[in-house]
């Protein structure tokens, strides 16, 4: 883990990328390397509800009624979470912001704390290759080991290398049509957010179709530079 004593404030990152781009994998690796804490919208809300905070109770009421939690509530939950000691090194935001309006509100919240978004890292993918990557995924129902029609098949067809189970499962939405639609929606919804962070000089695009270790190396270089500023 990088020594955070050289920093005067936490480092806050946003990872952008469509489903299947590897955001979760890379976020976990950055947590291990730099002590940053991944904060996903879902986990934040569940944690606030479980803790019974004022913002959590407001979120619980909205979700119980089947509504969408407002930006104001999400920001209140995030504000509470940023007071916890474990985020002293910084955060990796996952799932928020999703729009330029949310990004501006987040900037205002962080500015109140003397912080900012230090880097918005866009994991750039090739759409056609991404469809093939995601649509070919399947999982062992016994132990959860992941496989792929093209990139990682079990040594014995239909049998898990790890636990020997023959119960292989596929997500219903891991098909070419659904993945293509999800990619199109991502690009449409995220384009303004990418432009927002590019205009602020904090956007970096990292090719994300290569090996996990290669992508991790590129992210490490970005974060290492930030933690020594």
Coordinates of C-alpha atoms in Angstrom, one line a residue:
X1 CA 0.0 0.0 0.0
X2 CA 1.3 3.5 -0.8
X3 CA 2.2 5.6 2.1
X4 CA -0.5 8.3 2.4
X5 CA 1.6 10.5 4.7
X6 CA 2.9 12.5 1.7
X7 CA -0.6 13.7 0.8
X8 CA -2.3 16.7 2.3
X9 CA -5.8 15.5 1.6
X10 CA -7.7 12.4 0.4
X11 CA -7.6 11.4 -3.3
X12 CA -11.0 10.9 -4.9
X13 CA -11.5 8.9 -8.1
X14 CA -14.3 8.1 -10.4
X15 CA -14.1 5.0 -12.6
X16 CA -16.3 5.2 -15.7
X17 CA -17.0 2.3 -18.1
X18 CA -19.8 0.2 -19.4
X19 CA -21.0 -3.1 -17.8
X20 CA -18.2 -5.7 -18.3
X21 CA -15.4 -3.2 -18.6
X22 CA -13.8 -4.4 -15.4
X23 CA -14.6 -1.4 -13.1
X24 CA -15.2 -3.7 -10.1
X25 CA -12.0 -5.7 -10.6
X26 CA -9.9 -2.6 -11.0
X27 CA -11.5 -0.8 -8.0
X28 CA -10.7 -3.8 -5.7
X29 CA -7.1 -3.8 -6.9
X30 CA -6.8 0.0 -6.3
X31 CA -8.2 -0.5 -2.8
X32 CA -5.5 -3.0 -2.0
X33 CA -2.7 -1.0 -3.5
X34 CA -3.5 2.5 -2.2
X35 CA -6.0 2.1 0.7
X36 CA -8.7 3.8 -1.2
X37 CA -12.3 2.8 -0.4
X38 CA -14.8 1.9 -3.1
X39 CA -18.1 3.6 -2.5
X40 CA -21.0 2.2 -4.6
X41 CA -24.4 3.9 -4.5
X42 CA -26.1 0.6 -3.6
X43 CA -23.7 -0.1 -0.7
X44 CA -23.9 3.5 0.6
X45 CA -27.7 3.4 0.7
X46 CA -27.8 -0.1 2.3
X47 CA -25.2 1.0 4.9
X48 CA -27.1 4.2 5.8
X49 CA -30.4 2.3 6.1
X50 CA -28.8 -0.3 8.4
X51 CA -27.2 2.4 10.5
X52 CA -30.5 4.3 10.8
X53 CA -29.0 7.7 10.0
X54 CA -31.3 10.5 9.1
X55 CA -30.4 10.2 5.4
X56 CA -30.7 6.4 5.6
X57 CA -34.2 6.6 7.0
X58 CA -35.2 9.0 4.3
X59 CA -33.8 6.6 1.7
X60 CA -35.6 3.7 3.3
X61 CA -38.9 5.4 3.1
X62 CA -38.5 6.2 -0.6
X63 CA -37.3 2.7 -1.5
X64 CA -40.2 1.1 0.6
X65 CA -42.6 3.2 -1.5
X66 CA -41.0 1.9 -4.7
X67 CA -39.5 5.3 -5.6
X68 CA -36.1 6.4 -6.8
X69 CA -33.8 7.9 -4.2
X70 CA -33.2 11.6 -5.0
X71 CA -29.8 13.1 -5.6
X72 CA -30.2 15.1 -2.4
X73 CA -30.6 11.9 -0.3
X74 CA -27.7 10.2 -2.1
X75 CA -25.5 13.2 -1.5
X76 CA -26.5 13.3 2.2
X77 CA -25.6 9.6 2.6
X78 CA -22.3 10.2 0.8
X79 CA -21.6 13.2 3.1
X80 CA -22.1 11.0 6.2
X81 CA -19.9 8.3 4.8
X82 CA -17.0 10.7 4.1
X83 CA -16.9 11.4 7.8
X84 CA -15.8 7.8 8.5
X85 CA -12.1 7.3 9.4
X86 CA -11.5 4.5 6.9
X87 CA -11.7 6.9 3.9
X88 CA -8.8 9.0 5.1
X89 CA -6.7 7.9 2.0
X90 CA -9.5 8.6 -0.4
X91 CA -12.4 7.0 -2.3
X92 CA -13.3 5.4 -5.6
X93 CA -16.9 6.4 -6.5
X94 CA -18.9 3.8 -8.3
X95 CA -22.4 4.5 -9.7
X96 CA -22.5 8.2 -8.7
X97 CA -22.4 10.6 -10.4
X98 CA -24.3 9.5 -13.5
X99 CA -25.1 13.0 -14.9
X100 CA -23.4 16.3 -15.2
X101 CA -25.9 17.8 -12.7
X102 CA -25.0 15.1 -10.2
X103 CA -21.3 15.8 -10.9
X104 CA -21.7 19.5 -10.2
X105 CA -23.4 18.7 -6.9
X106 CA -20.7 16.3 -6.0
X107 CA -18.0 18.9 -6.7
X108 CA -19.8 21.3 -4.4
X109 CA -20.0 18.7 -1.6
X110 CA -16.3 17.9 -1.9
X111 CA -15.3 21.6 -2.1
X112 CA -17.0 22.1 1.3
X113 CA -14.5 19.6 2.7
X114 CA -11.5 21.0 0.9
X115 CA -11.5 18.1 -1.5
X116 CA -12.2 17.5 -5.2
X117 CA -12.4 14.8 -7.9
X118 CA -8.8 14.2 -8.7
X119 CA -9.3 11.9 -11.6
X120 CA -12.2 10.6 -13.7
X121 CA -10.8 7.5 -15.4
X122 CA -12.7 6.2 -18.4
X123 CA -12.2 2.6 -19.2
X124 CA -12.4 2.7 -23.0
X125 CA -13.8 -0.4 -24.7
X126 CA -14.5 -1.6 -28.2
X127 CA -18.2 -2.2 -28.4
X128 CA -18.1 -5.2 -30.7
X129 CA -15.4 -6.9 -28.7
X130 CA -17.3 -6.1 -25.5
X131 CA -20.4 -7.8 -26.7
X132 CA -18.3 -10.9 -27.5
X133 CA -16.6 -10.7 -24.0
X134 CA -19.8 -10.4 -22.0
X135 CA -22.1 -12.6 -24.1
X136 CA -19.7 -15.5 -23.8
X137 CA -19.5 -15.5 -20.0
X138 CA -20.8 -18.3 -17.8
X139 CA -20.2 -19.4 -14.2
X140 CA -19.9 -22.6 -12.2
X141 CA -23.1 -22.9 -10.1
X142 CA -21.2 -24.8 -7.5
X143 CA -18.3 -22.5 -6.5
X144 CA -18.8 -19.3 -8.7
X145 CA -15.7 -19.8 -10.9
X146 CA -16.0 -17.8 -14.1
X147 CA -15.6 -19.2 -17.6
X148 CA -15.9 -18.0 -21.2
X149 CA -16.9 -19.6 -24.5
X150 CA -13.8 -18.2 -26.2
X151 CA -11.3 -17.0 -23.6
X152 CA -11.5 -19.5 -20.7
X153 CA -13.1 -22.9 -21.1
X154 CA -12.8 -25.6 -18.5
X155 CA -10.3 -28.4 -19.2
X156 CA -13.1 -30.9 -19.3
X157 CA -16.1 -29.5 -21.2
X158 CA -19.0 -28.7 -18.9
X159 CA -17.1 -29.5 -15.7
X160 CA -15.6 -26.9 -13.4
X161 CA -11.8 -27.1 -13.0
X162 CA -12.0 -25.8 -9.4
X163 CA -14.8 -27.9 -7.8
X164 CA -15.8 -30.5 -10.4
X165 CA -19.4 -29.3 -10.6
X166 CA -21.3 -29.7 -13.9
X167 CA -23.8 -27.0 -12.9
X168 CA -22.9 -24.2 -15.3
X169 CA -25.1 -21.1 -15.4
X170 CA -25.4 -18.0 -17.5
X171 CA -27.0 -14.7 -16.6
X172 CA -30.2 -14.2 -18.6
X173 CA -29.0 -10.7 -19.7
X174 CA -25.6 -11.8 -20.8
X175 CA -26.6 -12.1 -24.5
X176 CA -25.5 -10.1 -27.5
X177 CA -28.8 -8.2 -27.9
X178 CA -29.0 -7.1 -24.3
X179 CA -25.3 -6.3 -24.0
X180 CA -25.5 -4.2 -27.1
X181 CA -28.5 -2.3 -25.7
X182 CA -26.7 -1.7 -22.4
X183 CA -23.6 -0.4 -24.2
X184 CA -25.7 2.0 -26.3
X185 CA -27.5 3.3 -23.1
X186 CA -24.2 3.7 -21.3
X187 CA -22.7 5.8 -24.1
X188 CA -25.8 8.0 -24.4
X189 CA -26.1 8.6 -20.6
X190 CA -22.4 9.0 -19.9
X191 CA -21.2 11.2 -22.8
X192 CA -22.2 14.4 -20.9
X193 CA -20.3 13.2 -17.8
X194 CA -17.2 12.5 -19.8
X195 CA -17.4 15.9 -21.4
X196 CA -17.9 17.4 -17.9
X197 CA -14.7 16.0 -16.5
X198 CA -12.7 16.5 -19.7
X199 CA -13.6 20.2 -19.5
X200 CA -12.2 20.2 -15.9
X201 CA -8.9 18.6 -17.0
X202 CA -9.3 15.5 -14.8
X203 CA -10.4 13.0 -17.4
X204 CA -8.1 10.2 -18.5
X205 CA -9.0 7.4 -20.9
X206 CA -7.4 4.0 -20.4
X207 CA -7.8 1.3 -23.0
X208 CA -9.6 -1.6 -21.2
X209 CA -9.6 -4.4 -23.7
X210 CA -6.2 -5.8 -22.7
X211 CA -5.0 -8.0 -19.9
X212 CA -6.2 -7.2 -16.3
X213 CA -2.6 -6.7 -15.1
X214 CA -1.8 -4.3 -18.0
X215 CA -4.9 -2.2 -17.3
X216 CA -4.1 -2.2 -13.5
X217 CA -0.6 -0.9 -14.3
X218 CA -2.0 2.0 -16.2
X219 CA -4.3 2.9 -13.3
X220 CA -1.6 2.5 -10.8
X221 CA 0.6 5.0 -12.6
X222 CA -2.3 7.5 -12.6
X223 CA -3.0 7.1 -8.9
X224 CA 0.6 7.0 -7.9
X225 CA 1.1 10.4 -9.5
X226 CA -1.9 11.8 -7.6
X227 CA -0.8 10.4 -4.2
X228 CA 2.6 12.1 -4.4
X229 CA 1.3 15.5 -5.3

